[in-house]
Coordinates of C-alpha atoms in Angstrom, one line a residue:
Chain A
M1 CA 7.9 0.8 -60.7
A2 CA 5.9 3.5 -62.1
D3 CA 5.8 1.5 -65.3
S4 CA 3.9 -1.3 -63.8
Y5 CA 0.5 -1.0 -65.2
D6 CA -2.3 -3.4 -64.8
G7 CA -5.0 -3.8 -67.4
D8 CA -7.7 -4.7 -65.0
S9 CA -7.6 -1.4 -63.3
E10 CA -10.6 0.1 -61.9
P11 CA -10.9 3.7 -61.3
T12 CA -10.4 3.3 -57.6
T13 CA -7.7 2.6 -55.2
R14 CA -5.3 1.1 -57.6
T15 CA -5.5 3.7 -60.2
L16 CA -5.2 6.3 -57.6
L17 CA -2.2 4.6 -56.1
R18 CA -0.6 4.2 -59.4
R19 CA -1.1 7.8 -60.1
V20 CA 0.4 8.6 -56.9
L21 CA 3.3 6.4 -57.6
D22 CA 3.9 8.0 -60.9
T23 CA 3.8 11.4 -59.6
A24 CA 5.5 10.6 -56.3
D25 CA 8.6 9.4 -57.9
T26 CA 10.2 12.7 -57.9
R27 CA 9.7 13.4 -54.3
T28 CA 12.0 11.9 -51.8
P29 CA 10.3 12.6 -48.5
R30 CA 8.2 9.7 -47.7
R31 CA 5.8 11.6 -45.7
R32 CA 4.7 13.7 -48.6
R33 CA 4.1 10.8 -50.7
S34 CA 2.4 8.9 -48.0
A35 CA 0.4 11.9 -47.2
R36 CA -0.7 12.1 -50.8
V37 CA -1.3 8.5 -51.2
G38 CA -3.1 8.2 -48.0
Y39 CA -5.2 11.2 -48.8
E40 CA -6.1 9.8 -52.2
R41 CA -6.6 6.5 -50.8
A42 CA -8.8 7.9 -48.1
L43 CA -10.7 9.6 -50.8
S44 CA -11.0 6.4 -52.7
E45 CA -11.9 4.5 -49.7
S46 CA -14.5 6.9 -48.7
A47 CA -15.9 6.7 -52.1
S48 CA -15.8 3.0 -52.3
N49 CA -17.8 0.8 -50.2
H50 CA -16.4 -1.9 -47.9
T51 CA -17.5 -4.4 -50.4
D52 CA -15.7 -2.6 -53.0
Y53 CA -12.7 -2.8 -50.8
G54 CA -13.3 -6.5 -50.4
S55 CA -13.5 -6.9 -54.1
G56 CA -10.4 -5.0 -54.4
L57 CA -8.9 -7.6 -52.2
S58 CA -9.8 -10.3 -54.6
R59 CA -8.4 -8.2 -57.3
I60 CA -5.3 -7.6 -55.5
H61 CA -4.7 -11.1 -54.6
G62 CA -4.9 -12.1 -58.2
N63 CA -1.8 -10.2 -58.7
V64 CA -0.2 -11.3 -55.5
E65 CA 2.5 -13.4 -57.1
E66 CA 4.0 -10.4 -58.8
Q67 CA 6.4 -8.8 -56.6
T68 CA 5.5 -5.5 -58.0
P69 CA 5.3 -2.3 -56.1
R70 CA 1.6 -2.3 -56.8
T71 CA 1.1 -5.6 -55.1
L72 CA 3.1 -4.3 -52.3
L73 CA 0.9 -1.3 -52.3
K74 CA -2.1 -3.5 -52.2
N75 CA -0.7 -5.3 -49.2
I76 CA -0.2 -2.1 -47.6
L77 CA -3.7 -1.1 -48.3
L78 CA -4.9 -4.3 -46.8
T79 CA -2.9 -4.0 -43.7
A80 CA -2.9 -0.3 -43.3
P81 CA -5.9 1.3 -41.8
E82 CA -8.7 2.2 -44.2
S83 CA -10.1 5.6 -43.7
S84 CA -7.6 8.1 -42.9
I85 CA -10.0 11.0 -43.2
M86 CA -10.7 11.0 -39.6
R87 CA -7.1 11.7 -38.7
P88 CA -5.2 14.0 -40.8
E89 CA -1.9 12.9 -39.3
S90 CA -2.8 9.3 -40.0
V91 CA -2.5 10.4 -43.6
V92 CA 1.1 10.0 -43.1
K93 CA 1.1 6.5 -44.3
P94 CA 3.8 4.3 -45.5
V95 CA 3.3 5.1 -49.1
P96 CA 4.9 2.6 -51.3
T97 CA 7.8 4.3 -52.8
P98 CA 10.1 2.0 -54.6
Q99 CA 12.3 1.6 -51.7
V100 CA 9.6 2.2 -49.2
V101 CA 7.4 -0.5 -50.6
Q102 CA 9.6 -3.3 -49.6
S103 CA 10.2 -1.9 -46.2
S104 CA 6.6 -1.3 -46.0
R105 CA 5.9 -4.9 -46.8
R106 CA 8.1 -5.9 -44.1
D107 CA 6.4 -3.5 -41.9
S108 CA 3.0 -4.7 -42.9
S109 CA 3.9 -8.1 -41.9
R110 CA 5.6 -6.7 -38.9
G111 CA 2.8 -4.3 -38.5
S112 CA 1.1 -6.7 -36.2
L113 CA 4.0 -6.5 -33.8
E114 CA 4.3 -2.8 -34.3
L115 CA 0.7 -2.4 -33.6
Q116 CA 1.5 -3.7 -30.2
L117 CA 4.5 -1.5 -29.8
P118 CA 3.9 1.5 -32.0
E119 CA 6.3 3.8 -30.3
L120 CA 9.0 1.3 -29.9
E121 CA 10.2 1.5 -33.4
P122 CA 10.7 5.0 -34.3
S123 CA 13.2 4.1 -36.8
T124 CA 10.6 3.2 -39.3
T125 CA 8.3 6.0 -39.9
L126 CA 6.3 3.7 -42.0
A127 CA 5.6 1.6 -39.0
L128 CA 4.5 4.6 -37.2
G129 CA 2.3 5.6 -40.0
L130 CA 0.9 2.2 -40.1
L131 CA 0.4 2.1 -36.4
A132 CA -1.2 5.4 -35.8
P133 CA -4.1 4.7 -38.0
G134 CA -3.9 1.0 -37.6
R135 CA -4.8 1.2 -34.0
R136 CA -7.9 3.1 -34.6
K137 CA -9.1 1.3 -37.7
Q138 CA -8.6 -2.2 -36.7
R139 CA -12.2 -2.7 -36.1
L140 CA -13.0 -1.5 -39.5
R141 CA -10.4 -3.7 -40.9
L142 CA -11.8 -6.6 -39.1
S143 CA -15.2 -6.2 -40.5
V144 CA -13.8 -5.7 -43.9
F145 CA -11.6 -8.7 -43.6
Q146 CA -14.4 -10.7 -42.4
Q147 CA -16.3 -9.7 -45.4
G148 CA -13.5 -10.6 -47.6
V149 CA -13.1 -13.9 -45.9
D150 CA -16.8 -14.5 -46.3
Q151 CA -16.4 -13.9 -49.9
G152 CA -14.1 -16.9 -50.0
L153 CA -10.9 -15.2 -50.6
P154 CA -8.1 -17.6 -50.4
L155 CA -6.1 -15.2 -48.4
S156 CA -4.2 -17.6 -46.4
Q157 CA -3.1 -19.7 -49.3
E158 CA -1.0 -17.4 -51.4
P159 CA 2.4 -16.6 -50.1
R160 CA 1.9 -13.0 -50.6
G161 CA -1.4 -13.4 -49.2
N162 CA 0.1 -15.2 -46.3
A163 CA 2.2 -12.2 -45.6
S164 CA -0.7 -9.9 -45.8
A165 CA -3.1 -12.3 -44.3
S166 CA -0.8 -13.2 -41.5
S167 CA -0.2 -9.6 -40.9
L168 CA -3.9 -9.1 -41.2
T169 CA -4.8 -11.9 -39.0
S170 CA -2.1 -11.1 -36.6
S171 CA -3.1 -7.5 -36.7
L172 CA -6.7 -8.6 -36.3
N173 CA -5.8 -10.8 -33.5
L174 CA -4.2 -7.8 -32.0
T175 CA -7.1 -5.6 -32.6
F176 CA -8.5 -6.4 -29.3
A177 CA -5.3 -6.5 -27.5
T178 CA -3.6 -3.5 -28.9
P179 CA -5.9 -1.0 -27.4
L180 CA -4.7 -2.2 -24.1
Q181 CA -1.2 -3.0 -24.6
P182 CA 0.1 0.3 -26.1
Q183 CA -1.1 2.0 -23.0
S184 CA 0.8 -0.3 -20.8
V185 CA 3.8 -0.1 -23.0
Q186 CA 3.7 3.6 -23.1
R187 CA 2.9 4.0 -19.5
P188 CA 4.3 1.1 -17.6
G189 CA 2.9 2.4 -14.4
L190 CA -0.6 1.9 -15.7
A191 CA 0.0 -1.7 -16.5
R192 CA -1.9 -4.0 -14.5
R193 CA -0.1 -6.4 -12.2
P194 CA -0.7 -10.0 -12.9
P195 CA -3.3 -11.1 -10.4
T196 CA -2.0 -13.2 -7.6
H197 CA -3.6 -16.5 -8.0
R198 CA -4.1 -17.2 -4.3
A199 CA -6.9 -19.6 -4.7
V200 CA -4.9 -21.7 -7.1
D201 CA -2.1 -21.8 -4.6
V202 CA -4.3 -23.0 -1.9
G203 CA -5.7 -25.8 -4.0
A204 CA -2.3 -26.7 -5.1
F205 CA -1.1 -26.7 -1.5
L206 CA -3.9 -29.0 -0.5
Q207 CA -3.0 -31.3 -3.2
D208 CA 0.5 -31.3 -2.1
L209 CA -0.4 -31.9 1.4
R210 CA -2.4 -34.9 0.5
D211 CA -0.1 -36.3 -2.0
T212 CA 3.1 -35.8 -0.1
S213 CA 2.5 -35.9 3.6
L214 CA 5.9 -37.4 4.2
A215 CA 7.8 -35.3 1.8
L216 CA 9.1 -32.4 3.6
A217 CA 8.0 -29.1 2.3
S218 CA 9.7 -27.9 -0.6
P219 CA 12.0 -25.0 -0.1
G220 CA 10.1 -22.0 0.9
D221 CA 11.5 -20.1 -2.0
S222 CA 9.0 -21.7 -4.2
L223 CA 6.3 -20.6 -2.0
R224 CA 7.5 -17.1 -1.7
T225 CA 6.3 -16.3 -5.2
P226 CA 2.7 -15.7 -4.9
V227 CA 2.1 -17.1 -8.3
A228 CA 4.0 -20.1 -7.3
T229 CA 5.3 -22.7 -9.5
L230 CA 3.3 -25.8 -8.9
P231 CA 4.4 -26.9 -5.4
T232 CA 3.7 -30.5 -6.3
D233 CA 6.8 -30.6 -8.4
T234 CA 8.9 -29.0 -5.8
V235 CA 7.6 -31.1 -3.0
L236 CA 8.2 -34.3 -4.9
E237 CA 11.6 -33.3 -5.8
D238 CA 12.4 -32.1 -2.4
T239 CA 14.8 -34.4 -0.7
Q240 CA 15.1 -33.3 2.9
P241 CA 18.0 -34.6 4.8
F242 CA 15.8 -35.2 7.8
S243 CA 13.1 -37.1 6.2
Q244 CA 13.6 -40.1 8.3
P245 CA 11.9 -39.0 11.4
L246 CA 9.0 -38.2 9.3
V247 CA 8.4 -41.7 8.3
G248 CA 7.4 -42.7 11.7
R249 CA 5.1 -39.8 12.0
S250 CA 3.6 -40.2 8.6
P251 CA 0.5 -41.9 9.8
S252 CA -0.3 -39.2 12.2
G253 CA 0.4 -36.8 9.4
Y254 CA -1.9 -38.6 7.2
H255 CA -4.6 -38.6 9.8
S256 CA -4.3 -35.0 10.4
L257 CA -4.0 -34.0 6.9
P258 CA -7.5 -34.9 5.8
C259 CA -8.9 -33.3 8.8
L260 CA -7.1 -30.2 7.9
S261 CA -8.6 -30.0 4.5
H262 CA -11.5 -28.3 6.0
T263 CA -9.9 -25.0 6.3
E264 CA -8.0 -24.4 3.2
V265 CA -6.6 -21.3 4.4
E266 CA -5.1 -22.9 7.3
D267 CA -3.7 -25.6 5.2
A268 CA -2.2 -23.1 2.9
E269 CA -0.8 -21.3 5.8
R270 CA 0.5 -24.5 7.2
A271 CA 2.0 -25.4 3.9
I272 CA 3.6 -22.1 3.8
S273 CA 4.9 -22.5 7.3
H274 CA 6.1 -25.9 6.6
R275 CA 7.9 -24.9 3.6
T276 CA 9.3 -21.8 5.0
Q277 CA 10.3 -23.4 8.2
S278 CA 11.9 -26.3 6.5
S279 CA 14.0 -24.1 4.3
G280 CA 17.5 -24.6 5.0
P281 CA 18.8 -21.2 5.6
R282 CA 15.9 -20.5 7.9
L283 CA 16.2 -23.7 9.9
Q284 CA 17.7 -22.2 12.9
N285 CA 15.5 -19.2 13.0
H286 CA 12.5 -21.2 12.6
S287 CA 13.6 -23.8 15.1
E288 CA 13.9 -21.1 17.7
Y289 CA 10.7 -19.7 16.6
M290 CA 9.1 -23.1 16.8
G291 CA 10.1 -23.5 20.4
H292 CA 8.8 -20.1 21.2
V293 CA 5.7 -20.5 19.2
A294 CA 5.0 -23.8 20.9
Q295 CA 5.2 -22.1 24.2
R296 CA 2.9 -19.5 23.0
S297 CA 0.6 -21.9 21.4
V298 CA 0.3 -23.8 24.7
R299 CA -1.9 -21.0 26.0
T300 CA -4.5 -21.4 23.4
E301 CA -6.7 -24.4 23.4
K302 CA -7.7 -25.8 20.1
S303 CA -9.4 -28.8 18.7
K304 CA -7.7 -32.1 18.6
R305 CA -7.0 -32.1 15.0
H306 CA -4.9 -29.1 15.5
R307 CA -2.9 -31.0 18.0
E308 CA -2.4 -33.8 15.6
M309 CA -1.6 -31.4 12.9
S310 CA 0.9 -29.8 15.1
E311 CA 2.5 -33.1 15.8
A312 CA 2.6 -33.9 12.2
V313 CA 3.8 -30.5 11.4
E314 CA 6.5 -30.6 13.9
A315 CA 7.4 -34.0 12.8
K316 CA 7.8 -32.8 9.3
E317 CA 10.1 -30.1 10.4
P318 CA 13.5 -30.9 9.4
E319 CA 14.9 -29.4 12.4
G320 CA 18.3 -30.4 13.3
S321 CA 17.5 -29.5 16.9
S322 CA 15.2 -32.2 17.9
G323 CA 14.9 -30.7 21.2
D324 CA 12.7 -28.0 19.8
E325 CA 10.6 -30.6 18.2
D326 CA 10.1 -32.4 21.5
I327 CA 9.2 -29.2 23.1
S328 CA 6.9 -28.3 20.4
G329 CA 5.4 -31.7 20.4
R330 CA 4.9 -31.7 24.1
T331 CA 3.6 -28.3 24.2
G332 CA 1.8 -28.8 21.0
K333 CA -1.3 -29.6 22.9
G334 CA -4.0 -27.4 21.7
P335 CA -1.6 -25.3 19.8
S336 CA -3.1 -22.9 17.5
V337 CA -1.4 -24.2 14.5
G338 CA -3.3 -21.7 12.5
M339 CA -2.0 -19.1 14.9
R340 CA 1.4 -20.3 14.5
D341 CA 1.1 -20.4 10.8
L342 CA -0.5 -17.0 10.8
S343 CA 2.3 -15.7 12.9
S344 CA 4.8 -17.5 10.9
E345 CA 3.5 -15.9 7.8
P346 CA 4.4 -12.5 8.7
L347 CA 7.6 -13.8 10.0
E348 CA 8.6 -15.2 6.7
P349 CA 9.5 -12.0 5.1
L350 CA 11.2 -10.8 8.2
P351 CA 13.2 -13.5 9.8
T352 CA 15.2 -10.9 11.5
R353 CA 12.2 -9.9 13.5
L354 CA 12.0 -13.2 15.2
P355 CA 13.9 -12.4 18.3
P356 CA 11.5 -9.6 19.3
R357 CA 8.6 -11.8 18.7
A358 CA 10.1 -14.7 20.5
R359 CA 10.1 -12.8 23.7
T360 CA 7.1 -13.6 25.7
P361 CA 5.6 -10.2 26.5
G362 CA 5.5 -10.1 30.3
P363 CA 3.4 -7.8 32.3
R364 CA 4.4 -4.3 31.5
P365 CA 5.7 -2.3 34.4
R366 CA 3.0 -0.2 35.9
Q367 CA 5.1 2.9 35.6
D368 CA 5.3 2.7 31.9
P369 CA 1.9 4.2 31.0
H370 CA 2.4 6.6 33.8
K371 CA 5.8 7.6 32.6
T372 CA 4.5 8.0 29.1
G373 CA 1.7 10.2 30.3
L374 CA 4.1 12.2 32.3
S375 CA 6.5 12.5 29.5
H376 CA 3.9 14.6 27.7
Y377 CA 4.1 17.2 30.3
V378 CA 7.9 16.9 30.6
K379 CA 8.1 17.7 26.9
L380 CA 6.0 20.7 27.5
F381 CA 8.3 21.7 30.3
S382 CA 11.4 21.4 28.2
F383 CA 9.7 23.3 25.4
S384 CA 8.6 26.1 27.7
A385 CA 12.1 26.4 29.2
K386 CA 13.6 27.1 25.8
M387 CA 16.9 26.0 27.2
P388 CA 18.9 22.8 27.0
M389 CA 18.3 20.6 29.9
E390 CA 20.1 17.8 31.6
K391 CA 18.6 14.3 32.0
K392 CA 18.7 14.7 35.7
A393 CA 16.7 17.8 35.5
L394 CA 14.1 16.1 33.5
E395 CA 13.8 13.4 36.0
M396 CA 13.4 16.0 38.6
V397 CA 10.6 17.5 36.6
E398 CA 8.9 14.1 36.6
K399 CA 9.1 13.9 40.4
C400 CA 7.7 17.4 40.6
L401 CA 4.8 16.5 38.4
D402 CA 4.1 13.4 40.5
K403 CA 3.9 15.5 43.6
Y404 CA 1.8 18.1 41.9
F405 CA -0.7 15.5 40.8
Q406 CA -0.9 14.2 44.3
H407 CA -1.6 17.7 45.7
L408 CA -4.1 18.2 43.0
C409 CA -6.1 15.2 43.7
D410 CA -6.1 15.9 47.4
D411 CA -7.3 19.4 46.9
L412 CA -10.1 18.3 44.6
E413 CA -11.2 15.7 47.0
V414 CA -11.4 18.3 49.7
F415 CA -13.4 20.6 47.5
A416 CA -15.8 18.0 46.4
A417 CA -16.3 16.8 49.9
H418 CA -16.9 20.4 50.9
A419 CA -19.6 20.6 48.4
G420 CA -21.1 17.4 49.6
R421 CA -20.4 15.6 46.4
K422 CA -18.5 12.5 45.4
T423 CA -17.8 13.7 41.9
V424 CA -15.3 16.3 41.1
K425 CA -16.9 18.9 38.9
P426 CA -15.5 21.8 37.0
E427 CA -16.6 24.1 39.7
D428 CA -14.1 22.4 42.0
L429 CA -11.5 22.9 39.4
E430 CA -12.3 26.6 39.1
L431 CA -12.1 27.0 42.8
L432 CA -8.8 25.3 42.9
M433 CA -7.4 27.6 40.2
R434 CA -8.7 30.6 42.1
R435 CA -7.0 29.5 45.2
Q436 CA -3.8 29.0 43.2
G437 CA -4.0 32.5 42.1
L438 CA -4.3 31.7 38.5
V439 CA -7.9 32.9 38.3
N440 CA -8.7 36.2 39.9
D441 CA -11.1 39.0 39.3
Q442 CA -9.1 40.3 36.4
V443 CA -8.5 37.0 34.8
S444 CA -11.4 34.6 34.6
L445 CA -11.3 30.9 33.9
H446 CA -12.7 31.4 30.4
V447 CA -9.8 33.7 29.6
L448 CA -7.4 31.1 30.6
V449 CA -9.2 28.5 28.7
E450 CA -9.1 30.6 25.6
R451 CA -5.5 31.3 26.1
Y452 CA -4.1 27.9 26.6
L453 CA -6.4 25.3 25.3
P454 CA -7.0 24.6 21.7
L455 CA -10.3 25.3 20.0
E456 CA -11.8 21.9 20.4
Y457 CA -11.4 21.9 24.1
R458 CA -12.6 25.4 24.3
Q459 CA -15.8 24.5 22.6
L460 CA -16.3 21.9 25.2
L461 CA -15.6 24.0 28.2
I462 CA -17.1 27.4 27.4
P463 CA -20.8 27.5 26.8
C464 CA -21.6 29.1 23.6
A465 CA -24.9 30.0 22.1
F466 CA -25.8 28.4 18.9
S467 CA -28.7 28.8 16.5
G468 CA -32.0 27.6 17.6
N469 CA -31.8 29.0 21.0
S470 CA -29.4 26.3 22.1
V471 CA -26.4 26.5 24.2
F472 CA -23.6 24.1 24.1
P473 CA -22.4 22.8 26.3
A474 CA -25.6 22.8 28.2
Q475 CA -25.3 24.3 31.6
Chain B
M1 CA -10.3 15.3 18.8
A2 CA -6.9 15.0 17.3
F3 CA -5.7 18.4 16.4
S4 CA -2.2 19.6 16.0
T5 CA -1.5 23.3 15.5
T6 CA 1.6 23.6 13.5
V7 CA 4.3 24.6 15.8
S8 CA 7.3 25.9 14.1
Q9 CA 9.9 24.5 16.3
R10 CA 12.2 21.6 16.4
K11 CA 10.0 19.6 18.7
H12 CA 6.5 19.0 17.7
I13 CA 4.5 19.8 20.8
K14 CA 1.2 18.1 20.9
R15 CA -1.7 20.1 22.1
K16 CA -3.7 17.1 22.9
A17 CA -4.6 16.5 26.5
P18 CA -3.8 13.0 27.7
R19 CA -7.3 12.6 29.0
G20 CA -7.0 8.9 29.6
F21 CA -3.8 9.4 31.6
L22 CA -5.3 12.1 33.7
K23 CA -8.4 10.0 34.5
R24 CA -6.2 7.1 35.3
V25 CA -4.1 9.1 37.6
F26 CA -7.1 10.5 39.4
K27 CA -8.6 7.1 39.8
R28 CA -5.5 5.7 41.2
Q29 CA -5.1 8.4 43.7
K30 CA -8.8 8.7 44.7
P31 CA -10.6 5.6 43.7
H32 CA -13.6 6.6 45.6
L33 CA -14.1 9.8 43.7
R34 CA -15.2 10.4 40.2
L35 CA -14.0 12.9 37.8
E36 CA -16.3 14.5 35.4
T37 CA -15.8 14.6 31.7
R38 CA -15.0 18.2 31.4
G39 CA -13.1 18.2 34.6
D40 CA -10.1 16.5 33.2
L41 CA -9.8 19.2 30.6
L42 CA -9.5 21.7 33.3
V43 CA -7.1 19.5 35.1
H44 CA -5.1 19.5 31.9
L45 CA -5.3 23.3 31.8
N46 CA -4.1 23.4 35.4
C47 CA -1.2 21.1 34.6
L48 CA -0.3 23.3 31.6
L49 CA -0.2 26.4 33.8
F50 CA 1.8 24.6 36.4
V51 CA 4.4 23.5 33.9
H52 CA 4.6 26.9 32.5
R53 CA 5.2 28.5 35.8
L54 CA 7.7 25.8 36.7
A55 CA 9.6 26.3 33.5
E56 CA 9.7 30.0 33.9
E57 CA 11.0 29.7 37.4
T58 CA 13.6 27.2 36.3
R59 CA 14.8 29.5 33.6
M60 CA 15.1 32.3 35.9
N61 CA 17.1 30.2 38.3
A62 CA 19.4 29.1 35.5
F63 CA 19.9 32.7 34.4
E64 CA 20.7 33.8 37.9
N65 CA 23.4 31.1 38.0
K66 CA 24.6 32.2 34.6
C67 CA 24.2 28.7 33.3
G68 CA 23.3 27.9 29.7
V69 CA 21.9 24.6 30.7
I70 CA 19.2 23.8 33.1
K71 CA 20.4 21.7 35.9
K72 CA 18.8 19.7 38.5
E73 CA 19.3 22.2 41.2
H74 CA 17.5 24.9 39.3
V75 CA 14.6 22.6 38.8
Q76 CA 14.5 21.6 42.4
A77 CA 14.6 25.2 43.7
A78 CA 11.9 26.2 41.3
A79 CA 9.8 23.2 42.2
K80 CA 9.8 24.1 45.8
V81 CA 8.5 27.6 45.1
I82 CA 5.9 26.7 42.6
L83 CA 4.6 23.7 44.5
K84 CA 4.0 25.8 47.4
K85 CA 2.2 28.3 45.3
S86 CA 0.0 25.5 43.8
R87 CA -1.1 24.0 47.0
G88 CA -4.3 26.0 47.0

């Protein structure tokens, strides 16, 4: 390999490389050689212009047919990054040692791939060497390559050139992509998620709705994926066992469908609801839900098209329980289909939550908020007691608190009336506490406030002087 | 003003005053009266003190009975005393 000698050598890259080859034979470690070669090559490249490099390309390709190390070297030169001066470590380049050359050739062709995944092939240090500088010098290479192309180099024609050109082009193609990909590859967490093409889905759903009004919605699984496979296909292919009742209702469905096209979102939601509701495994759940939703939907009045849509929707439902359909159809008057769909949407991922939602929330017992408010003080009691308590004891505490509040309000009323007011003021409270024995001459109200209340409340209660001759709270 | 002083105990005791609850209770009891803004904070303070005293009395009752657990009777006896005290 060292013997290969070209007559048309110019005192530039090739000679340098050859020199390196000759001298590098003795050394086994690739790195050293590559370092040397890279270094010399860097020197040569720095010395030579880009055009010179381009001309070098032409020269190189003249010898492409020869499978000599030199040609391989040239390929490497082409594919490998140009100036390694910037990065000393990049000097570690796949120097074409006899064995290395071939592998480097492979790597050069493969370099494109490796450019994408530099770290994924640690086995080949050459690849690494190629990659490290390659990533940074792709722009340069592109310009150079473009120059070379402009010069009319038949790069793509020759087989060797193919390899190099393909690698070049592939690498070039990758120039813009590689800066992004390696990051994602190295740090998968930084990789961007594919955008959810919601808009596309809506449009597709509209199309589906119009095209296949009769066809029952495709299984909801297809819809589950946000980047859904085209629903049209699934809808067309869908063969619902209960498609018969839909036939009769199809005209209504058709009528309603165009009306619905106004609100794409609603349509999408409906589609989703259709599809999810029609899915086999969810039939029962959704049938139940349909009935309940219908009941709920009765309350809200909506436009007529919604009604029609609801009918059509319900008609479409492949419910085994037609009773639900009837119910929903009857009560479908002015149903908020959108509401249903909206509500169905969150239901989709959690069919198990249906039962709680199905329950019509009746009027909450009046005691509930009262109990919750009292529970705050009950917790305080149990905390202050520092002892385990029985449930009955806690209930007793609640009763005590109720009585206490009654007494409190009565007393405050008396005090306010005594002062001729109808509003209970803090003075009344202070008087109450004084009468209770909490506040006396030794212990003032402010002391108690400071002791028991948190800072924010203290600020509100105790007047404090601030800058600017202002007192807050104002007295 | 949501604040929570870190309490190093098993139960996280909120220091917030249920002002809405207090206002509602007062309104329900005396709809013809009005409660001032800062008044409900003082009401809360009063409740705190009441609960403190009640708990203390209950604990003493439980100790007297040599019980490790607070029972309903302890609470009842304590409530009688404290409510009488709090009548004002």
